[in-house]
Amino acid sequence: MIISSGRSYIFVHIPKTGGTSMALALEGRAMKDDILIGDTPKARKRRKRLAGAPGAGRLWKHSTLADIDGLVTPAQIAAAFTFTLVRNPWDRMVSYYHWLRDQDFDHPAVTLAKSRDFSGFLNDPQTAGAFRASPYGSYMRAADGQEYCDAYIRLEHLEEDCAPLWAHLGFRLEPGVTNRSRRPRDFRPFYSDRDAETLAAICHTDIARFGYAFRSAR
């Protein structure tokens, strides 16, 4: 997450949506008073600034707008240009699974991913429950219960969807590709027909809202 008072924006980093690349591009033009929350180079250097900082929830790179209540005021959130990245849920689930399998920290999702094939991971109630509980819009909901988002940027359509962000900033950025996994780019072969339908049911809110489809690899 990045909170920039100087440029009046808040970037919310939803997991496994390409947010690290965006965060790195933004911090390359960071102002001295920007609040950088995460594990990117500048965020690590500024981590001490967050010591003892107030916040309604956990202050980490995947904080929601509700989490930062107290760190910023409701008025600041309402006035800022708020944005985030989203990703085709079928692609995101495959990315999440493979990322978990490469991790070595103690977490139930890591244990599950390492002990199951992709279908078993997808169909486990733990996975379904986690994704159902956190649709994309939930990250952009502030403590007042209202959703604030000036731009939902689809990872598959960066050029088109970033236009409002570039207009707000007054300059363009060129987000690269960070944390690319070794898996094949096309997510569709990982799914049986039944598993594709399962994911559609789990993430139906995001699929309908952002126009995603399984048949498209983008």
PDB file of C-alpha atoms in Angstrom:
ATOM      1  CA  MET A   1       0.000   0.000   0.000  1.00  0.00           C
ATOM      2  CA  ILE A   2       1.081   3.557  -0.702  1.00  0.00           C
ATOM      3  CA  ILE A   3      -0.513   6.664   0.787  1.00  0.00           C
ATOM      4  CA  SER A   4       0.653   9.852  -0.901  1.00  0.00           C
ATOM      5  CA  SER A   5      -0.561  13.105   0.588  1.00  0.00           C
ATOM      6  CA  GLY A   6       1.570  15.111  -1.829  1.00  0.00           C
ATOM      7  CA  ARG A   7      -0.019  13.556  -4.901  1.00  0.00           C
ATOM      8  CA  SER A   8      -3.317  12.781  -3.158  1.00  0.00           C
ATOM      9  CA  TYR A   9      -3.602   9.093  -3.946  1.00  0.00           C
ATOM     10  CA  ILE A  10      -3.938   5.802  -2.111  1.00  0.00           C
ATOM     11  CA  PHE A  11      -2.827   2.597  -3.797  1.00  0.00           C
ATOM     12  CA  VAL A  12      -4.291  -0.577  -2.329  1.00  0.00           C
ATOM     13  CA  HIS A  13      -2.344  -3.746  -3.119  1.00  0.00           C
ATOM     14  CA  ILE A  14      -4.670  -6.745  -3.461  1.00  0.00           C
ATOM     15  CA  PRO A  15      -2.684 -10.010  -3.275  1.00  0.00           C
ATOM     16  CA  LYS A  16      -1.620 -11.740  -6.498  1.00  0.00           C
ATOM     17  CA  THR A  17      -2.821  -9.041  -8.899  1.00  0.00           C
ATOM     18  CA  GLY A  18       0.501  -7.630 -10.096  1.00  0.00           C
ATOM     19  CA  GLY A  19       0.553  -5.039  -7.344  1.00  0.00           C
ATOM     20  CA  THR A  20       4.255  -5.358  -6.574  1.00  0.00           C
ATOM     21  CA  SER A  21       5.140  -4.101 -10.045  1.00  0.00           C
ATOM     22  CA  MET A  22       2.828  -1.119  -9.596  1.00  0.00           C
ATOM     23  CA  ALA A  23       4.211  -0.405  -6.112  1.00  0.00           C
ATOM     24  CA  LEU A  24       7.776  -0.413  -7.418  1.00  0.00           C
ATOM     25  CA  ALA A  25       6.861   1.945 -10.249  1.00  0.00           C
ATOM     26  CA  LEU A  26       5.081   4.318  -7.868  1.00  0.00           C
ATOM     27  CA  GLU A  27       7.845   4.331  -5.279  1.00  0.00           C
ATOM     28  CA  GLY A  28      10.311   5.225  -8.025  1.00  0.00           C
ATOM     29  CA  ARG A  29       8.572   8.616  -8.021  1.00  0.00           C
ATOM     30  CA  ALA A  30       7.759   8.652  -4.295  1.00  0.00           C
ATOM     31  CA  MET A  31       7.688  11.935  -2.433  1.00  0.00           C
ATOM     32  CA  LYS A  32       9.517  12.273   0.890  1.00  0.00           C
ATOM     33  CA  ASP A  33       6.321  12.238   2.945  1.00  0.00           C
ATOM     34  CA  ASP A  34       4.662   9.308   1.172  1.00  0.00           C
ATOM     35  CA  ILE A  35       3.709   6.424   3.454  1.00  0.00           C
ATOM     36  CA  LEU A  36       4.995   3.197   1.927  1.00  0.00           C
ATOM     37  CA  ILE A  37       3.706   0.031   3.552  1.00  0.00           C
ATOM     38  CA  GLY A  38       5.209  -3.210   2.280  1.00  0.00           C
ATOM     39  CA  ASP A  39       8.427  -4.982   1.450  1.00  0.00           C
ATOM     40  CA  THR A  40       9.655  -3.006  -1.546  1.00  0.00           C
ATOM     41  CA  PRO A  41      13.078  -1.317  -1.098  1.00  0.00           C
ATOM     42  CA  LYS A  42      11.859   2.158  -0.141  1.00  0.00           C
ATOM     43  CA  ALA A  43       9.077   0.742   1.999  1.00  0.00           C
ATOM     44  CA  ARG A  44      11.625  -1.228   4.020  1.00  0.00           C
ATOM     45  CA  LYS A  45      13.752   1.904   4.490  1.00  0.00           C
ATOM     46  CA  ARG A  46      10.744   3.857   5.758  1.00  0.00           C
ATOM     47  CA  ARG A  47       9.367   1.071   7.955  1.00  0.00           C
ATOM     48  CA  LYS A  48      10.446   2.778  11.184  1.00  0.00           C
ATOM     49  CA  ARG A  49       8.076   5.639  10.426  1.00  0.00           C
ATOM     50  CA  LEU A  50       5.179   3.244  11.049  1.00  0.00           C
ATOM     51  CA  ALA A  51       6.353   2.226  14.518  1.00  0.00           C
ATOM     52  CA  GLY A  52       3.459   2.887  16.851  1.00  0.00           C
ATOM     53  CA  ALA A  53       1.334   4.307  14.044  1.00  0.00           C
ATOM     54  CA  PRO A  54      -2.408   4.086  14.696  1.00  0.00           C
ATOM     55  CA  GLY A  55      -4.554   1.908  12.510  1.00  0.00           C
ATOM     56  CA  ALA A  56      -7.817   0.037  12.844  1.00  0.00           C
ATOM     57  CA  GLY A  57      -6.309  -3.092  11.319  1.00  0.00           C
ATOM     58  CA  ARG A  58      -3.037  -4.644  10.282  1.00  0.00           C
ATOM     59  CA  LEU A  59      -0.656  -2.237   8.554  1.00  0.00           C
ATOM     60  CA  TRP A  60       1.045  -4.328   5.879  1.00  0.00           C
ATOM     61  CA  LYS A  61       1.350  -4.332   2.116  1.00  0.00           C
ATOM     62  CA  HIS A  62      -2.125  -5.810   1.641  1.00  0.00           C
ATOM     63  CA  SER A  63      -3.965  -3.483   4.023  1.00  0.00           C
ATOM     64  CA  THR A  64      -7.507  -2.504   3.133  1.00  0.00           C
ATOM     65  CA  LEU A  65      -8.895   1.006   3.346  1.00  0.00           C
ATOM     66  CA  ALA A  66     -10.636   0.001   6.579  1.00  0.00           C
ATOM     67  CA  ASP A  67      -7.300  -1.094   8.070  1.00  0.00           C
ATOM     68  CA  ILE A  68      -5.772   2.371   7.736  1.00  0.00           C
ATOM     69  CA  ASP A  69      -8.535   4.150   9.605  1.00  0.00           C
ATOM     70  CA  GLY A  70      -6.686   6.226  12.194  1.00  0.00           C
ATOM     71  CA  LEU A  71      -3.522   6.416  10.118  1.00  0.00           C
ATOM     72  CA  VAL A  72      -5.482   8.620   7.720  1.00  0.00           C
ATOM     73  CA  THR A  73      -8.823  10.307   8.254  1.00  0.00           C
ATOM     74  CA  PRO A  74     -12.062   9.450   6.469  1.00  0.00           C
ATOM     75  CA  ALA A  75     -11.882  12.845   4.789  1.00  0.00           C
ATOM     76  CA  GLN A  76      -8.419  12.067   3.405  1.00  0.00           C
ATOM     77  CA  ILE A  77      -9.628   8.781   1.958  1.00  0.00           C
ATOM     78  CA  ALA A  78     -12.658  10.439   0.395  1.00  0.00           C
ATOM     79  CA  ALA A  79     -10.525  13.200  -1.145  1.00  0.00           C
ATOM     80  CA  ALA A  80      -7.732  10.948  -2.455  1.00  0.00           C
ATOM     81  CA  PHE A  81      -7.545   9.209  -5.812  1.00  0.00           C
ATOM     82  CA  THR A  82      -7.969   5.614  -4.668  1.00  0.00           C
ATOM     83  CA  PHE A  83      -7.042   2.731  -6.956  1.00  0.00           C
ATOM     84  CA  THR A  84      -6.067  -0.908  -7.081  1.00  0.00           C
ATOM     85  CA  LEU A  85      -5.288  -3.707  -9.512  1.00  0.00           C
ATOM     86  CA  VAL A  86      -7.549  -6.686 -10.175  1.00  0.00           C
ATOM     87  CA  ARG A  87      -6.926  -9.888 -12.117  1.00  0.00           C
ATOM     88  CA  ASN A  88      -8.858 -12.648 -13.856  1.00  0.00           C
ATOM     89  CA  PRO A  89      -9.860 -14.851 -10.881  1.00  0.00           C
ATOM     90  CA  TRP A  90      -9.081 -18.113 -12.689  1.00  0.00           C
ATOM     91  CA  ASP A  91      -5.565 -16.835 -13.396  1.00  0.00           C
ATOM     92  CA  ARG A  92      -5.187 -15.413  -9.915  1.00  0.00           C
ATOM     93  CA  MET A  93      -6.051 -18.708  -8.231  1.00  0.00           C
ATOM     94  CA  VAL A  94      -3.411 -20.566 -10.249  1.00  0.00           C
ATOM     95  CA  SER A  95      -0.855 -17.879  -9.432  1.00  0.00           C
ATOM     96  CA  TYR A  96      -1.739 -18.009  -5.745  1.00  0.00           C
ATOM     97  CA  TYR A  97      -1.414 -21.791  -5.603  1.00  0.00           C
ATOM     98  CA  HIS A  98       2.027 -21.837  -7.203  1.00  0.00           C
ATOM     99  CA  TRP A  99       3.226 -18.943  -5.079  1.00  0.00           C
ATOM    100  CA  LEU A 100       2.179 -20.753  -1.901  1.00  0.00           C
ATOM    101  CA  ARG A 101       4.036 -23.879  -2.934  1.00  0.00           C
ATOM    102  CA  ASP A 102       7.266 -21.858  -3.094  1.00  0.00           C
ATOM    103  CA  GLN A 103       6.895 -20.458   0.428  1.00  0.00           C
ATOM    104  CA  ASP A 104       8.397 -21.831   3.629  1.00  0.00           C
ATOM    105  CA  PHE A 105       6.585 -19.857   6.339  1.00  0.00           C
ATOM    106  CA  ASP A 106       4.058 -21.426   8.688  1.00  0.00           C
ATOM    107  CA  HIS A 107       0.547 -20.766   7.388  1.00  0.00           C
ATOM    108  CA  PRO A 108      -2.443 -23.063   6.785  1.00  0.00           C
ATOM    109  CA  ALA A 109      -2.683 -22.039   3.116  1.00  0.00           C
ATOM    110  CA  VAL A 110       0.997 -22.901   2.535  1.00  0.00           C
ATOM    111  CA  THR A 111       0.539 -26.281   4.187  1.00  0.00           C
ATOM    112  CA  LEU A 112      -2.582 -26.949   2.132  1.00  0.00           C
ATOM    113  CA  ALA A 113      -1.006 -25.973  -1.202  1.00  0.00           C
ATOM    114  CA  LYS A 114       2.032 -28.144  -0.575  1.00  0.00           C
ATOM    115  CA  SER A 115      -0.090 -31.139   0.328  1.00  0.00           C
ATOM    116  CA  ARG A 116      -2.625 -31.022  -2.538  1.00  0.00           C
ATOM    117  CA  ASP A 117      -2.660 -30.856  -6.293  1.00  0.00           C
ATOM    118  CA  PHE A 118      -4.287 -27.775  -7.781  1.00  0.00           C
ATOM    119  CA  SER A 119      -7.774 -29.302  -7.917  1.00  0.00           C
ATOM    120  CA  GLY A 120      -7.547 -30.422  -4.314  1.00  0.00           C
ATOM    121  CA  PHE A 121      -6.407 -26.980  -3.228  1.00  0.00           C
ATOM    122  CA  LEU A 122      -9.174 -25.222  -5.153  1.00  0.00           C
ATOM    123  CA  ASN A 123     -11.905 -27.487  -3.826  1.00  0.00           C
ATOM    124  CA  ASP A 124     -10.847 -27.337  -0.193  1.00  0.00           C
ATOM    125  CA  PRO A 125     -13.346 -25.362   1.952  1.00  0.00           C
ATOM    126  CA  GLN A 126     -10.460 -23.331   3.392  1.00  0.00           C
ATOM    127  CA  THR A 127      -9.613 -21.924  -0.056  1.00  0.00           C
ATOM    128  CA  ALA A 128     -13.205 -21.266  -1.038  1.00  0.00           C
ATOM    129  CA  GLY A 129     -13.943 -19.547   2.261  1.00  0.00           C
ATOM    130  CA  ALA A 130     -10.930 -17.248   2.023  1.00  0.00           C
ATOM    131  CA  PHE A 131     -11.761 -16.068  -1.500  1.00  0.00           C
ATOM    132  CA  ARG A 132     -15.485 -15.668  -0.863  1.00  0.00           C
ATOM    133  CA  ALA A 133     -14.739 -13.526   2.175  1.00  0.00           C
ATOM    134  CA  SER A 134     -12.478 -11.125   0.268  1.00  0.00           C
ATOM    135  CA  PRO A 135     -13.858 -10.006  -3.095  1.00  0.00           C
ATOM    136  CA  TYR A 136     -11.914  -7.188  -4.709  1.00  0.00           C
ATOM    137  CA  GLY A 137     -14.331  -4.526  -3.530  1.00  0.00           C
ATOM    138  CA  SER A 138     -13.784  -5.467   0.122  1.00  0.00           C
ATOM    139  CA  TYR A 139     -10.242  -4.084  -0.044  1.00  0.00           C
ATOM    140  CA  MET A 140     -11.615  -0.702  -1.092  1.00  0.00           C
ATOM    141  CA  ARG A 141     -14.216  -0.458   1.661  1.00  0.00           C
ATOM    142  CA  ALA A 142     -13.337   2.094   4.339  1.00  0.00           C
ATOM    143  CA  ALA A 143     -14.240   2.000   8.014  1.00  0.00           C
ATOM    144  CA  ASP A 144     -17.472   3.851   7.270  1.00  0.00           C
ATOM    145  CA  GLY A 145     -18.624   0.902   5.162  1.00  0.00           C
ATOM    146  CA  GLN A 146     -18.440   2.849   1.916  1.00  0.00           C
ATOM    147  CA  GLU A 147     -16.412   1.712  -1.057  1.00  0.00           C
ATOM    148  CA  TYR A 148     -13.922   4.239  -2.422  1.00  0.00           C
ATOM    149  CA  CYS A 149     -12.218   3.461  -5.709  1.00  0.00           C
ATOM    150  CA  ASP A 150     -11.543   5.849  -8.541  1.00  0.00           C
ATOM    151  CA  ALA A 151      -9.903   3.178 -10.697  1.00  0.00           C
ATOM    152  CA  TYR A 152     -10.076  -0.580 -10.687  1.00  0.00           C
ATOM    153  CA  ILE A 153      -7.198  -1.400 -13.029  1.00  0.00           C
ATOM    154  CA  ARG A 154      -7.461  -4.790 -14.717  1.00  0.00           C
ATOM    155  CA  LEU A 155      -4.047  -6.391 -14.988  1.00  0.00           C
ATOM    156  CA  GLU A 156      -4.978  -7.644 -18.433  1.00  0.00           C
ATOM    157  CA  HIS A 157      -5.879  -4.137 -19.655  1.00  0.00           C
ATOM    158  CA  LEU A 158      -3.284  -1.889 -18.035  1.00  0.00           C
ATOM    159  CA  GLU A 159      -2.951   0.532 -20.943  1.00  0.00           C
ATOM    160  CA  GLU A 160      -6.665   1.227 -21.047  1.00  0.00           C
ATOM    161  CA  ASP A 161      -7.443   1.173 -17.343  1.00  0.00           C
ATOM    162  CA  CYS A 162      -4.423   3.200 -16.184  1.00  0.00           C
ATOM    163  CA  ALA A 163      -5.503   6.280 -18.147  1.00  0.00           C
ATOM    164  CA  PRO A 164      -7.348   7.883 -15.183  1.00  0.00           C
ATOM    165  CA  LEU A 165      -4.322   7.241 -12.944  1.00  0.00           C
ATOM    166  CA  TRP A 166      -1.875   8.851 -15.373  1.00  0.00           C
ATOM    167  CA  ALA A 167      -4.239  11.808 -15.690  1.00  0.00           C
ATOM    168  CA  HIS A 168      -4.334  12.218 -11.920  1.00  0.00           C
ATOM    169  CA  LEU A 169      -0.565  11.896 -11.484  1.00  0.00           C
ATOM    170  CA  GLY A 170       0.271  14.091 -14.447  1.00  0.00           C
ATOM    171  CA  PHE A 171       2.801  11.555 -15.734  1.00  0.00           C
ATOM    172  CA  ARG A 172       2.976   7.947 -16.910  1.00  0.00           C
ATOM    173  CA  LEU A 173       4.723   5.043 -15.278  1.00  0.00           C
ATOM    174  CA  GLU A 174       5.938   1.826 -16.841  1.00  0.00           C
ATOM    175  CA  PRO A 175       5.208  -1.002 -14.393  1.00  0.00           C
ATOM    176  CA  GLY A 176       7.435  -3.950 -15.201  1.00  0.00           C
ATOM    177  CA  VAL A 177       6.831  -7.599 -14.431  1.00  0.00           C
ATOM    178  CA  THR A 178       7.881  -8.637 -10.933  1.00  0.00           C
ATOM    179  CA  ASN A 179       7.733 -12.024  -9.202  1.00  0.00           C
ATOM    180  CA  ARG A 180       6.971 -13.894 -12.412  1.00  0.00           C
ATOM    181  CA  SER A 181       6.491 -17.566 -11.611  1.00  0.00           C
ATOM    182  CA  ARG A 182       7.855 -20.469 -13.625  1.00  0.00           C
ATOM    183  CA  ARG A 183       4.413 -21.849 -14.438  1.00  0.00           C
ATOM    184  CA  PRO A 184       2.962 -21.676 -17.987  1.00  0.00           C
ATOM    185  CA  ARG A 185       1.263 -18.353 -18.732  1.00  0.00           C
ATOM    186  CA  ASP A 186      -2.037 -19.898 -19.821  1.00  0.00           C
ATOM    187  CA  PHE A 187      -4.023 -20.776 -16.700  1.00  0.00           C
ATOM    188  CA  ARG A 188      -6.757 -22.751 -18.496  1.00  0.00           C
ATOM    189  CA  PRO A 189      -5.009 -26.154 -18.694  1.00  0.00           C
ATOM    190  CA  PHE A 190      -4.892 -26.273 -14.892  1.00  0.00           C
ATOM    191  CA  TYR A 191      -8.691 -26.549 -14.741  1.00  0.00           C
ATOM    192  CA  SER A 192     -11.088 -29.359 -15.473  1.00  0.00           C
ATOM    193  CA  ASP A 193     -14.545 -28.222 -16.582  1.00  0.00           C
ATOM    194  CA  ARG A 194     -15.848 -28.903 -13.090  1.00  0.00           C
ATOM    195  CA  ASP A 195     -13.018 -26.961 -11.434  1.00  0.00           C
ATOM    196  CA  ALA A 196     -13.588 -23.998 -13.749  1.00  0.00           C
ATOM    197  CA  GLU A 197     -17.224 -23.961 -12.659  1.00  0.00           C
ATOM    198  CA  THR A 198     -16.172 -24.212  -9.008  1.00  0.00           C
ATOM    199  CA  LEU A 199     -13.974 -21.140  -9.324  1.00  0.00           C
ATOM    200  CA  ALA A 200     -16.788 -19.317 -11.136  1.00  0.00           C
ATOM    201  CA  ALA A 201     -19.054 -19.967  -8.169  1.00  0.00           C
ATOM    202  CA  ILE A 202     -16.442 -18.932  -5.591  1.00  0.00           C
ATOM    203  CA  CYS A 203     -15.553 -15.656  -7.345  1.00  0.00           C
ATOM    204  CA  HIS A 204     -18.848 -14.902  -9.054  1.00  0.00           C
ATOM    205  CA  THR A 205     -18.991 -11.353  -7.672  1.00  0.00           C
ATOM    206  CA  ASP A 206     -15.643 -10.315  -9.166  1.00  0.00           C
ATOM    207  CA  ILE A 207     -16.245 -12.179 -12.421  1.00  0.00           C
ATOM    208  CA  ALA A 208     -19.559 -10.445 -13.020  1.00  0.00           C
ATOM    209  CA  ARG A 209     -18.356  -7.037 -11.896  1.00  0.00           C
ATOM    210  CA  PHE A 210     -15.223  -6.883 -14.023  1.00  0.00           C
ATOM    211  CA  GLY A 211     -16.361  -8.908 -17.017  1.00  0.00           C
ATOM    212  CA  TYR A 212     -13.953 -11.804 -16.683  1.00  0.00           C
ATOM    213  CA  ALA A 213     -14.392 -15.117 -18.464  1.00  0.00           C
ATOM    214  CA  PHE A 214     -12.661 -18.473 -18.336  1.00  0.00           C
ATOM    215  CA  ARG A 215     -12.416 -18.781 -22.109  1.00  0.00           C
ATOM    216  CA  SER A 216     -10.080 -15.796 -22.310  1.00  0.00           C
ATOM    217  CA  ALA A 217      -6.451 -16.119 -21.232  1.00  0.00           C
ATOM    218  CA  ARG A 218      -6.404 -12.329 -20.707  1.00  0.00           C
TER     219      ARG A 218
END
